[in-house]
mmCIF file with all atom_site columns, C-alpha atoms in Angstrom:
data_model
loop_
_atom_site.group_PDB
_atom_site.id
_atom_site.type_symbol
_atom_site.label_atom_id
_atom_site.label_alt_id
_atom_site.label_comp_id
_atom_site.label_asym_id
_atom_site.label_entity_id
_atom_site.label_seq_id
_atom_site.pdbx_PDB_ins_code
_atom_site.Cartn_x
_atom_site.Cartn_y
_atom_site.Cartn_z
_atom_site.occupancy
_atom_site.B_iso_or_equiv
_atom_site.pdbx_formal_charge
_atom_site.auth_seq_id
_atom_site.auth_comp_id
_atom_site.auth_asym_id
_atom_site.auth_atom_id
_atom_site.pdbx_PDB_model_num
ATOM 1   C CA . UNK A 1 1   ? 47.069 -44.016 -128.939 1.00 42.00 ? 6   UNK A CA 1
ATOM 2   C CA . UNK A 1 2   ? 48.334 -46.588 -131.361 1.00 45.00 ? 7   UNK A CA 1
ATOM 3   C CA . UNK A 1 3   ? 45.457 -46.331 -133.796 1.00 53.00 ? 8   UNK A CA 1
ATOM 4   C CA . UNK A 1 4   ? 46.125 -49.855 -134.992 1.00 87.00 ? 9   UNK A CA 1
ATOM 5   C CA . UNK A 1 5   ? 45.067 -51.577 -131.768 1.00 94.00 ? 10  UNK A CA 1
ATOM 6   C CA . UNK A 1 6   ? 41.859 -49.662 -131.121 1.00 95.00 ? 11  UNK A CA 1
ATOM 7   C CA . UNK A 1 7   ? 41.008 -49.569 -134.832 1.00 94.00 ? 12  UNK A CA 1
ATOM 8   C CA . UNK A 1 8   ? 41.518 -53.339 -135.131 1.00 94.00 ? 13  UNK A CA 1
ATOM 9   C CA . UNK A 1 9   ? 39.192 -53.866 -132.180 1.00 96.00 ? 14  UNK A CA 1
ATOM 10  C CA . UNK A 1 10  ? 36.512 -51.531 -133.589 1.00 96.00 ? 15  UNK A CA 1
ATOM 11  C CA . UNK A 1 11  ? 36.666 -53.170 -137.021 1.00 96.00 ? 16  UNK A CA 1
ATOM 12  C CA . UNK A 1 12  ? 36.530 -56.644 -135.524 1.00 97.00 ? 17  UNK A CA 1
ATOM 13  C CA . UNK A 1 13  ? 33.537 -55.869 -133.316 1.00 98.00 ? 18  UNK A CA 1
ATOM 14  C CA . UNK A 1 14  ? 31.698 -54.015 -136.108 1.00 97.00 ? 19  UNK A CA 1
ATOM 15  C CA . UNK A 1 15  ? 32.214 -57.013 -138.408 1.00 97.00 ? 20  UNK A CA 1
ATOM 16  C CA . UNK A 1 16  ? 30.929 -59.361 -135.695 1.00 98.00 ? 21  UNK A CA 1
ATOM 17  C CA . UNK A 1 17  ? 27.840 -57.218 -135.044 1.00 97.00 ? 22  UNK A CA 1
ATOM 18  C CA . UNK A 1 18  ? 26.996 -57.134 -138.774 1.00 97.00 ? 23  UNK A CA 1
ATOM 19  C CA . UNK A 1 19  ? 26.122 -60.841 -138.435 1.00 97.00 ? 24  UNK A CA 1
ATOM 20  C CA . UNK A 1 20  ? 23.442 -60.001 -135.796 1.00 97.00 ? 25  UNK A CA 1
ATOM 21  C CA . UNK A 1 21  ? 24.947 -62.435 -133.287 1.00 97.00 ? 26  UNK A CA 1
ATOM 22  C CA . UNK A 1 22  ? 23.314 -63.609 -130.097 1.00 97.00 ? 27  UNK A CA 1
ATOM 23  C CA . UNK A 1 23  ? 24.499 -62.099 -126.853 1.00 97.00 ? 28  UNK A CA 1
ATOM 24  C CA . UNK A 1 24  ? 26.223 -65.402 -126.109 1.00 97.00 ? 29  UNK A CA 1
ATOM 25  C CA . UNK A 1 25  ? 28.328 -65.043 -129.262 1.00 97.00 ? 30  UNK A CA 1
ATOM 26  C CA . UNK A 1 26  ? 29.089 -61.389 -128.485 1.00 97.00 ? 31  UNK A CA 1
ATOM 27  C CA . UNK A 1 27  ? 30.286 -62.467 -125.041 1.00 97.00 ? 32  UNK A CA 1
ATOM 28  C CA . UNK A 1 28  ? 32.540 -65.172 -126.503 1.00 97.00 ? 33  UNK A CA 1
ATOM 29  C CA . UNK A 1 29  ? 33.899 -63.697 -129.754 1.00 97.00 ? 34  UNK A CA 1
ATOM 30  C CA . UNK A 1 30  ? 33.642 -60.063 -128.639 1.00 97.00 ? 35  UNK A CA 1
ATOM 31  C CA . UNK A 1 31  ? 35.341 -60.931 -125.366 1.00 97.00 ? 36  UNK A CA 1
ATOM 32  C CA . UNK A 1 32  ? 38.276 -62.412 -127.314 1.00 97.00 ? 37  UNK A CA 1
ATOM 33  C CA . UNK A 1 33  ? 38.565 -59.169 -129.298 1.00 98.00 ? 38  UNK A CA 1
ATOM 34  C CA . UNK A 1 34  ? 38.550 -57.120 -126.094 1.00 98.00 ? 39  UNK A CA 1
ATOM 35  C CA . UNK A 1 35  ? 41.128 -59.418 -124.485 1.00 97.00 ? 40  UNK A CA 1
ATOM 36  C CA . UNK A 1 36  ? 43.393 -58.793 -127.481 1.00 96.00 ? 41  UNK A CA 1
ATOM 37  C CA . UNK A 1 37  ? 42.966 -55.029 -127.071 1.00 97.00 ? 42  UNK A CA 1
ATOM 38  C CA . UNK A 1 38  ? 43.800 -54.978 -123.357 1.00 97.00 ? 43  UNK A CA 1
ATOM 39  C CA . UNK A 1 39  ? 46.640 -57.516 -123.440 1.00 95.00 ? 44  UNK A CA 1
ATOM 40  C CA . UNK A 1 40  ? 49.090 -54.603 -123.516 1.00 93.00 ? 45  UNK A CA 1
ATOM 41  C CA . UNK A 1 41  ? 48.881 -51.226 -121.826 1.00 93.00 ? 46  UNK A CA 1
ATOM 42  C CA . UNK A 1 42  ? 50.713 -49.135 -124.429 1.00 92.00 ? 47  UNK A CA 1
ATOM 43  C CA . UNK A 1 43  ? 48.022 -47.707 -126.697 1.00 94.00 ? 48  UNK A CA 1
ATOM 44  C CA . UNK A 1 44  ? 45.741 -45.416 -124.646 1.00 93.00 ? 49  UNK A CA 1
ATOM 45  C CA . UNK A 1 45  ? 46.614 -41.722 -124.913 1.00 92.00 ? 50  UNK A CA 1
ATOM 46  C CA . UNK A 1 46  ? 47.351 -39.911 -121.654 1.00 92.00 ? 51  UNK A CA 1
ATOM 47  C CA . UNK A 1 47  ? 44.360 -37.587 -122.177 1.00 91.00 ? 52  UNK A CA 1
ATOM 48  C CA . UNK A 1 48  ? 42.064 -40.606 -121.690 1.00 94.00 ? 53  UNK A CA 1
ATOM 49  C CA . UNK A 1 49  ? 43.885 -41.710 -118.509 1.00 93.00 ? 54  UNK A CA 1
ATOM 50  C CA . UNK A 1 50  ? 43.362 -38.646 -116.312 1.00 93.00 ? 55  UNK A CA 1
ATOM 51  C CA . UNK A 1 51  ? 41.573 -39.225 -113.006 1.00 91.00 ? 56  UNK A CA 1
ATOM 52  C CA . UNK A 1 52  ? 39.365 -36.625 -111.367 1.00 92.00 ? 57  UNK A CA 1
ATOM 53  C CA . UNK A 1 53  ? 40.021 -35.957 -107.662 1.00 90.00 ? 58  UNK A CA 1
ATOM 54  C CA . UNK A 1 54  ? 36.393 -36.578 -106.631 1.00 90.00 ? 59  UNK A CA 1
ATOM 55  C CA . UNK A 1 55  ? 34.829 -39.124 -109.009 1.00 90.00 ? 60  UNK A CA 1
ATOM 56  C CA . UNK A 1 56  ? 35.762 -41.469 -111.787 1.00 92.00 ? 61  UNK A CA 1
ATOM 57  C CA . UNK A 1 57  ? 35.946 -40.286 -115.389 1.00 93.00 ? 62  UNK A CA 1
ATOM 58  C CA . UNK A 1 58  ? 34.257 -41.824 -118.415 1.00 94.00 ? 63  UNK A CA 1
ATOM 59  C CA . UNK A 1 59  ? 36.052 -40.953 -121.689 1.00 96.00 ? 64  UNK A CA 1
ATOM 60  C CA . UNK A 1 60  ? 34.508 -41.794 -125.046 1.00 96.00 ? 65  UNK A CA 1
ATOM 61  C CA . UNK A 1 61  ? 37.030 -43.558 -127.297 1.00 96.00 ? 66  UNK A CA 1
ATOM 62  C CA . UNK A 1 62  ? 34.636 -44.600 -130.080 1.00 95.00 ? 67  UNK A CA 1
ATOM 63  C CA . UNK A 1 63  ? 30.898 -44.386 -130.772 1.00 95.00 ? 68  UNK A CA 1
ATOM 64  C CA . UNK A 1 64  ? 29.569 -46.499 -133.617 1.00 94.00 ? 69  UNK A CA 1
ATOM 65  C CA . UNK A 1 65  ? 27.665 -44.243 -136.057 1.00 92.00 ? 70  UNK A CA 1
ATOM 66  C CA . UNK A 1 66  ? 24.767 -46.733 -136.004 1.00 92.00 ? 71  UNK A CA 1
ATOM 67  C CA . UNK A 1 67  ? 24.708 -46.769 -132.159 1.00 93.00 ? 72  UNK A CA 1
ATOM 68  C CA . UNK A 1 68  ? 25.463 -50.514 -132.135 1.00 95.00 ? 73  UNK A CA 1
ATOM 69  C CA . UNK A 1 69  ? 28.275 -50.078 -129.611 1.00 97.00 ? 74  UNK A CA 1
ATOM 70  C CA . UNK A 1 70  ? 30.585 -47.648 -127.850 1.00 97.00 ? 75  UNK A CA 1
ATOM 71  C CA . UNK A 1 71  ? 34.086 -47.980 -126.428 1.00 97.00 ? 76  UNK A CA 1
ATOM 72  C CA . UNK A 1 72  ? 34.897 -46.022 -123.277 1.00 96.00 ? 77  UNK A CA 1
ATOM 73  C CA . UNK A 1 73  ? 37.851 -45.736 -120.914 1.00 96.00 ? 78  UNK A CA 1
ATOM 74  C CA . UNK A 1 74  ? 36.892 -45.580 -117.251 1.00 96.00 ? 79  UNK A CA 1
ATOM 75  C CA . UNK A 1 75  ? 39.515 -43.939 -115.055 1.00 97.00 ? 80  UNK A CA 1
ATOM 76  C CA . UNK A 1 76  ? 39.209 -44.553 -111.325 1.00 95.00 ? 81  UNK A CA 1
ATOM 77  C CA . UNK A 1 77  ? 41.136 -42.594 -108.728 1.00 95.00 ? 82  UNK A CA 1
ATOM 78  C CA . UNK A 1 78  ? 41.936 -44.336 -105.433 1.00 95.00 ? 83  UNK A CA 1
ATOM 79  C CA . UNK A 1 79  ? 38.770 -45.222 -103.521 1.00 90.00 ? 84  UNK A CA 1
ATOM 80  C CA . UNK A 1 80  ? 36.340 -44.050 -106.241 1.00 95.00 ? 85  UNK A CA 1
ATOM 81  C CA . UNK A 1 81  ? 33.207 -46.047 -106.966 1.00 94.00 ? 86  UNK A CA 1
ATOM 82  C CA . UNK A 1 82  ? 29.883 -45.925 -108.739 1.00 94.00 ? 87  UNK A CA 1
ATOM 83  C CA . UNK A 1 83  ? 26.494 -45.779 -107.113 1.00 95.00 ? 88  UNK A CA 1
ATOM 84  C CA . UNK A 1 84  ? 24.272 -48.835 -107.583 1.00 96.00 ? 89  UNK A CA 1
ATOM 85  C CA . UNK A 1 85  ? 23.272 -48.605 -111.271 1.00 96.00 ? 90  UNK A CA 1
ATOM 86  C CA . UNK A 1 86  ? 22.101 -50.444 -114.381 1.00 95.00 ? 91  UNK A CA 1
ATOM 87  C CA . UNK A 1 87  ? 23.059 -50.337 -118.076 1.00 95.00 ? 92  UNK A CA 1
ATOM 88  C CA . UNK A 1 88  ? 19.999 -51.530 -120.095 1.00 95.00 ? 93  UNK A CA 1
ATOM 89  C CA . UNK A 1 89  ? 22.352 -52.940 -122.787 1.00 97.00 ? 94  UNK A CA 1
ATOM 90  C CA . UNK A 1 90  ? 25.003 -55.675 -122.851 1.00 97.00 ? 95  UNK A CA 1
ATOM 91  C CA . UNK A 1 91  ? 28.472 -54.673 -121.775 1.00 97.00 ? 96  UNK A CA 1
ATOM 92  C CA . UNK A 1 92  ? 32.021 -55.998 -121.537 1.00 97.00 ? 97  UNK A CA 1
ATOM 93  C CA . UNK A 1 93  ? 34.554 -54.567 -119.090 1.00 96.00 ? 98  UNK A CA 1
ATOM 94  C CA . UNK A 1 94  ? 38.233 -55.181 -119.826 1.00 97.00 ? 99  UNK A CA 1
ATOM 95  C CA . UNK A 1 95  ? 40.770 -54.326 -117.144 1.00 98.00 ? 100 UNK A CA 1
ATOM 96  C CA . UNK A 1 96  ? 43.698 -52.399 -118.644 1.00 97.00 ? 101 UNK A CA 1
ATOM 97  C CA . UNK A 1 97  ? 45.527 -51.120 -115.545 1.00 96.00 ? 102 UNK A CA 1
ATOM 98  C CA . UNK A 1 98  ? 45.107 -51.563 -111.796 1.00 96.00 ? 103 UNK A CA 1
ATOM 99  C CA . UNK A 1 99  ? 42.190 -53.501 -110.316 1.00 96.00 ? 104 UNK A CA 1
ATOM 100 C CA . UNK A 1 100 ? 38.430 -53.077 -110.039 1.00 96.00 ? 105 UNK A CA 1
ATOM 101 C CA . UNK A 1 101 ? 36.024 -54.693 -107.634 1.00 96.00 ? 106 UNK A CA 1
ATOM 102 C CA . UNK A 1 102 ? 32.495 -55.323 -108.831 1.00 94.00 ? 107 UNK A CA 1
ATOM 103 C CA . UNK A 1 103 ? 29.448 -56.684 -107.027 1.00 95.00 ? 108 UNK A CA 1
ATOM 104 C CA . UNK A 1 104 ? 26.148 -57.563 -108.658 1.00 95.00 ? 109 UNK A CA 1
ATOM 105 C CA . UNK A 1 105 ? 23.103 -56.612 -106.604 1.00 96.00 ? 110 UNK A CA 1
ATOM 106 C CA . UNK A 1 106 ? 19.820 -58.489 -106.511 1.00 95.00 ? 111 UNK A CA 1
ATOM 107 C CA . UNK A 1 107 ? 16.353 -57.121 -105.801 1.00 95.00 ? 112 UNK A CA 1
ATOM 108 C CA . UNK A 1 108 ? 14.778 -58.523 -102.636 1.00 96.00 ? 113 UNK A CA 1
ATOM 109 C CA . UNK A 1 109 ? 11.047 -59.082 -101.948 1.00 96.00 ? 114 UNK A CA 1
ATOM 110 C CA . UNK A 1 110 ? 10.917 -55.832 -99.921  1.00 96.00 ? 115 UNK A CA 1
ATOM 111 C CA . UNK A 1 111 ? 12.284 -53.850 -102.914 1.00 95.00 ? 116 UNK A CA 1
ATOM 112 C CA . UNK A 1 112 ? 15.776 -53.356 -101.497 1.00 97.00 ? 117 UNK A CA 1
ATOM 113 C CA . UNK A 1 113 ? 18.945 -54.587 -103.213 1.00 96.00 ? 118 UNK A CA 1
ATOM 114 C CA . UNK A 1 114 ? 21.282 -57.153 -101.689 1.00 96.00 ? 119 UNK A CA 1
ATOM 115 C CA . UNK A 1 115 ? 24.903 -57.351 -102.822 1.00 95.00 ? 120 UNK A CA 1
ATOM 116 C CA . UNK A 1 116 ? 26.139 -60.651 -104.177 1.00 94.00 ? 121 UNK A CA 1
ATOM 117 C CA . UNK A 1 117 ? 29.699 -61.839 -103.935 1.00 93.00 ? 122 UNK A CA 1
ATOM 118 C CA . UNK A 1 118 ? 32.227 -59.288 -105.147 1.00 94.00 ? 123 UNK A CA 1
ATOM 119 C CA . UNK A 1 119 ? 35.013 -60.139 -107.550 1.00 94.00 ? 124 UNK A CA 1
ATOM 120 C CA . UNK A 1 120 ? 38.263 -58.433 -108.508 1.00 96.00 ? 125 UNK A CA 1
ATOM 121 C CA . UNK A 1 121 ? 39.105 -57.840 -112.164 1.00 95.00 ? 126 UNK A CA 1
ATOM 122 C CA . UNK A 1 122 ? 42.860 -57.912 -112.867 1.00 96.00 ? 127 UNK A CA 1
ATOM 123 C CA . UNK A 1 123 ? 44.663 -56.524 -115.957 1.00 97.00 ? 128 UNK A CA 1
ATOM 124 C CA . UNK A 1 124 ? 43.841 -58.620 -119.013 1.00 97.00 ? 129 UNK A CA 1
ATOM 125 C CA . UNK A 1 125 ? 40.557 -59.960 -117.600 1.00 97.00 ? 130 UNK A CA 1
ATOM 126 C CA . UNK A 1 126 ? 37.103 -59.243 -119.057 1.00 97.00 ? 131 UNK A CA 1
ATOM 127 C CA . UNK A 1 127 ? 33.794 -59.213 -117.164 1.00 95.00 ? 132 UNK A CA 1
ATOM 128 C CA . UNK A 1 128 ? 30.287 -58.828 -118.618 1.00 95.00 ? 133 UNK A CA 1
ATOM 129 C CA . UNK A 1 129 ? 26.954 -57.217 -117.741 1.00 95.00 ? 134 UNK A CA 1
ATOM 130 C CA . UNK A 1 130 ? 23.570 -57.787 -119.323 1.00 96.00 ? 135 UNK A CA 1
ATOM 131 C CA . UNK A 1 131 ? 19.949 -56.912 -118.607 1.00 95.00 ? 136 UNK A CA 1
ATOM 132 C CA . UNK A 1 132 ? 19.228 -60.561 -119.499 1.00 93.00 ? 137 UNK A CA 1
ATOM 133 C CA . UNK A 1 133 ? 21.311 -61.935 -116.624 1.00 91.00 ? 138 UNK A CA 1
ATOM 134 C CA . UNK A 1 134 ? 22.920 -59.386 -114.251 1.00 89.00 ? 139 UNK A CA 1
ATOM 135 C CA . UNK A 1 135 ? 22.622 -55.690 -115.000 1.00 91.00 ? 140 UNK A CA 1
ATOM 136 C CA . UNK A 1 136 ? 22.629 -53.938 -111.623 1.00 95.00 ? 141 UNK A CA 1
ATOM 137 C CA . UNK A 1 137 ? 25.933 -53.514 -109.816 1.00 95.00 ? 142 UNK A CA 1
ATOM 138 C CA . UNK A 1 138 ? 28.448 -51.329 -108.008 1.00 95.00 ? 143 UNK A CA 1
ATOM 139 C CA . UNK A 1 139 ? 32.017 -51.022 -109.299 1.00 95.00 ? 144 UNK A CA 1
ATOM 140 C CA . UNK A 1 140 ? 34.988 -49.465 -107.510 1.00 95.00 ? 145 UNK A CA 1
ATOM 141 C CA . UNK A 1 141 ? 38.722 -49.051 -107.738 1.00 96.00 ? 146 UNK A CA 1
ATOM 142 C CA . UNK A 1 142 ? 40.054 -51.960 -105.691 1.00 95.00 ? 147 UNK A CA 1
ATOM 143 C CA . UNK A 1 143 ? 43.324 -50.103 -105.053 1.00 95.00 ? 148 UNK A CA 1
ATOM 144 C CA . UNK A 1 144 ? 43.615 -47.413 -102.393 1.00 93.00 ? 149 UNK A CA 1
ATOM 145 C CA . UNK A 1 145 ? 46.905 -45.976 -103.644 1.00 94.00 ? 150 UNK A CA 1
ATOM 146 C CA . UNK A 1 146 ? 46.743 -45.794 -107.434 1.00 95.00 ? 151 UNK A CA 1
ATOM 147 C CA . UNK A 1 147 ? 44.567 -45.144 -110.457 1.00 96.00 ? 152 UNK A CA 1
ATOM 148 C CA . UNK A 1 148 ? 42.844 -48.046 -112.217 1.00 97.00 ? 153 UNK A CA 1
ATOM 149 C CA . UNK A 1 149 ? 41.685 -47.964 -115.848 1.00 97.00 ? 154 UNK A CA 1
ATOM 150 C CA . UNK A 1 150 ? 39.248 -50.249 -117.621 1.00 97.00 ? 155 UNK A CA 1
ATOM 151 C CA . UNK A 1 151 ? 37.964 -50.326 -121.185 1.00 98.00 ? 156 UNK A CA 1
ATOM 152 C CA . UNK A 1 152 ? 34.185 -50.714 -121.368 1.00 97.00 ? 157 UNK A CA 1
ATOM 153 C CA . UNK A 1 153 ? 32.293 -51.761 -124.478 1.00 98.00 ? 158 UNK A CA 1
ATOM 154 C CA . UNK A 1 154 ? 28.520 -51.421 -124.527 1.00 97.00 ? 159 UNK A CA 1
ATOM 155 C CA . UNK A 1 155 ? 25.768 -52.458 -126.932 1.00 97.00 ? 160 UNK A CA 1
ATOM 156 C CA . UNK A 1 156 ? 24.794 -48.845 -127.611 1.00 95.00 ? 161 UNK A CA 1
ATOM 157 C CA . UNK A 1 157 ? 26.162 -45.361 -127.028 1.00 95.00 ? 162 UNK A CA 1
ATOM 158 C CA . UNK A 1 158 ? 26.244 -45.648 -123.242 1.00 94.00 ? 163 UNK A CA 1
ATOM 159 C CA . UNK A 1 159 ? 26.768 -41.914 -122.723 1.00 91.00 ? 164 UNK A CA 1
ATOM 160 C CA . UNK A 1 160 ? 23.405 -41.200 -124.401 1.00 91.00 ? 165 UNK A CA 1
ATOM 161 C CA . UNK A 1 161 ? 21.301 -44.026 -122.935 1.00 93.00 ? 166 UNK A CA 1
ATOM 162 C CA . UNK A 1 162 ? 18.838 -43.262 -120.149 1.00 94.00 ? 167 UNK A CA 1
ATOM 163 C CA . UNK A 1 163 ? 19.644 -45.506 -117.201 1.00 94.00 ? 168 UNK A CA 1
ATOM 164 C CA . UNK A 1 164 ? 18.999 -45.568 -113.464 1.00 95.00 ? 169 UNK A CA 1
ATOM 165 C CA . UNK A 1 165 ? 20.783 -45.421 -110.133 1.00 96.00 ? 170 UNK A CA 1
ATOM 166 C CA . UNK A 1 166 ? 19.122 -47.231 -107.242 1.00 97.00 ? 171 UNK A CA 1
ATOM 167 C CA . UNK A 1 167 ? 18.888 -46.660 -103.510 1.00 96.00 ? 172 UNK A CA 1
ATOM 168 C CA . UNK A 1 168 ? 20.018 -50.034 -102.120 1.00 96.00 ? 173 UNK A CA 1
ATOM 169 C CA . UNK A 1 169 ? 17.767 -49.761 -99.058  1.00 96.00 ? 174 UNK A CA 1
ATOM 170 C CA . UNK A 1 170 ? 14.494 -48.510 -100.556 1.00 96.00 ? 175 UNK A CA 1
ATOM 171 C CA . UNK A 1 171 ? 15.000 -49.697 -104.132 1.00 95.00 ? 176 UNK A CA 1
ATOM 172 C CA . UNK A 1 172 ? 13.899 -46.314 -105.463 1.00 96.00 ? 177 UNK A CA 1
ATOM 173 C CA . UNK A 1 173 ? 15.429 -45.338 -108.765 1.00 94.00 ? 178 UNK A CA 1
ATOM 174 C CA . UNK A 1 174 ? 16.604 -42.074 -110.262 1.00 96.00 ? 179 UNK A CA 1
ATOM 175 C CA . UNK A 1 175 ? 17.047 -41.768 -114.030 1.00 95.00 ? 180 UNK A CA 1
ATOM 176 C CA . UNK A 1 176 ? 20.213 -40.311 -115.535 1.00 90.00 ? 181 UNK A CA 1
ATOM 177 C CA . UNK A 1 177 ? 22.213 -40.033 -118.760 1.00 91.00 ? 182 UNK A CA 1
ATOM 178 C CA . UNK A 1 178 ? 25.932 -40.338 -118.050 1.00 90.00 ? 183 UNK A CA 1
ATOM 179 C CA . UNK A 1 179 ? 27.544 -38.356 -120.875 1.00 88.00 ? 184 UNK A CA 1
ATOM 180 C CA . UNK A 1 180 ? 31.333 -38.345 -121.194 1.00 92.00 ? 185 UNK A CA 1
ATOM 181 C CA . UNK A 1 181 ? 34.149 -36.388 -119.548 1.00 88.00 ? 186 UNK A CA 1
ATOM 182 C CA . UNK A 1 182 ? 35.549 -35.497 -122.998 1.00 87.00 ? 187 UNK A CA 1
ATOM 183 C CA . UNK A 1 183 ? 32.253 -34.333 -124.483 1.00 74.00 ? 188 UNK A CA 1
ATOM 184 C CA . UNK A 1 184 ? 30.505 -30.985 -124.719 1.00 52.00 ? 189 UNK A CA 1
ATOM 185 C CA . UNK A 1 185 ? 27.333 -32.784 -123.621 1.00 45.00 ? 190 UNK A CA 1
ATOM 186 C CA . UNK A 1 186 ? 26.745 -32.243 -119.887 1.00 41.00 ? 191 UNK A CA 1
ATOM 187 C CA . UNK A 1 187 ? 27.737 -35.183 -117.747 1.00 40.00 ? 192 UNK A CA 1
ATOM 188 C CA . UNK A 1 188 ? 24.483 -35.797 -115.904 1.00 39.00 ? 193 UNK A CA 1
ATOM 189 C CA . UNK A 1 189 ? 25.929 -38.782 -114.045 1.00 39.00 ? 194 UNK A CA 1
ATOM 190 C CA . UNK A 1 190 ? 27.805 -36.365 -111.803 1.00 40.00 ? 195 UNK A CA 1
ATOM 191 C CA . UNK A 1 191 ? 24.545 -34.619 -110.976 1.00 38.00 ? 196 UNK A CA 1
ATOM 192 C CA . UNK A 1 192 ? 23.184 -37.792 -109.336 1.00 37.00 ? 197 UNK A CA 1
ATOM 193 C CA . UNK A 1 193 ? 26.249 -38.551 -107.195 1.00 35.00 ? 198 UNK A CA 1
#
């Protein structure tokens, strides 16, 4: 990993967050920082690019010591996807390699979740999630023949935050803490798959 690129991003985002910006500012200025980080695919070490044969991997790249944000590489093997889930904090997803398809889901009067329109994220593009606007979605590798990698930035240490997966038909939720593939902490996300 070229420490300069990731370190520049971390310093830039930490400096931005010291000003206690609104989410709107995070999603404009922070998005620009993330776009700069993912504009080239030459800095992520191979150890953070390894897919798992059964499910995607979530590798911690940086956790802010004050839990203001975390930076994670998500590595998706062909056909891998998340269950319907939330985040509880703001997030930015920058596509580094391959393609991802995401679809926000919306709670219906009967408690079920209906998928909205899906969109494809291409290398260099950044998408956002937020409990204030659209926090429940499904994400998948849009490519059936290769690995896709995205860099996720969350407004907290996402591997330690209690979140939920949802049954799209009944709306029932199951709590989980995702952990990281490169951590000694158990990855509880895999337990709810």
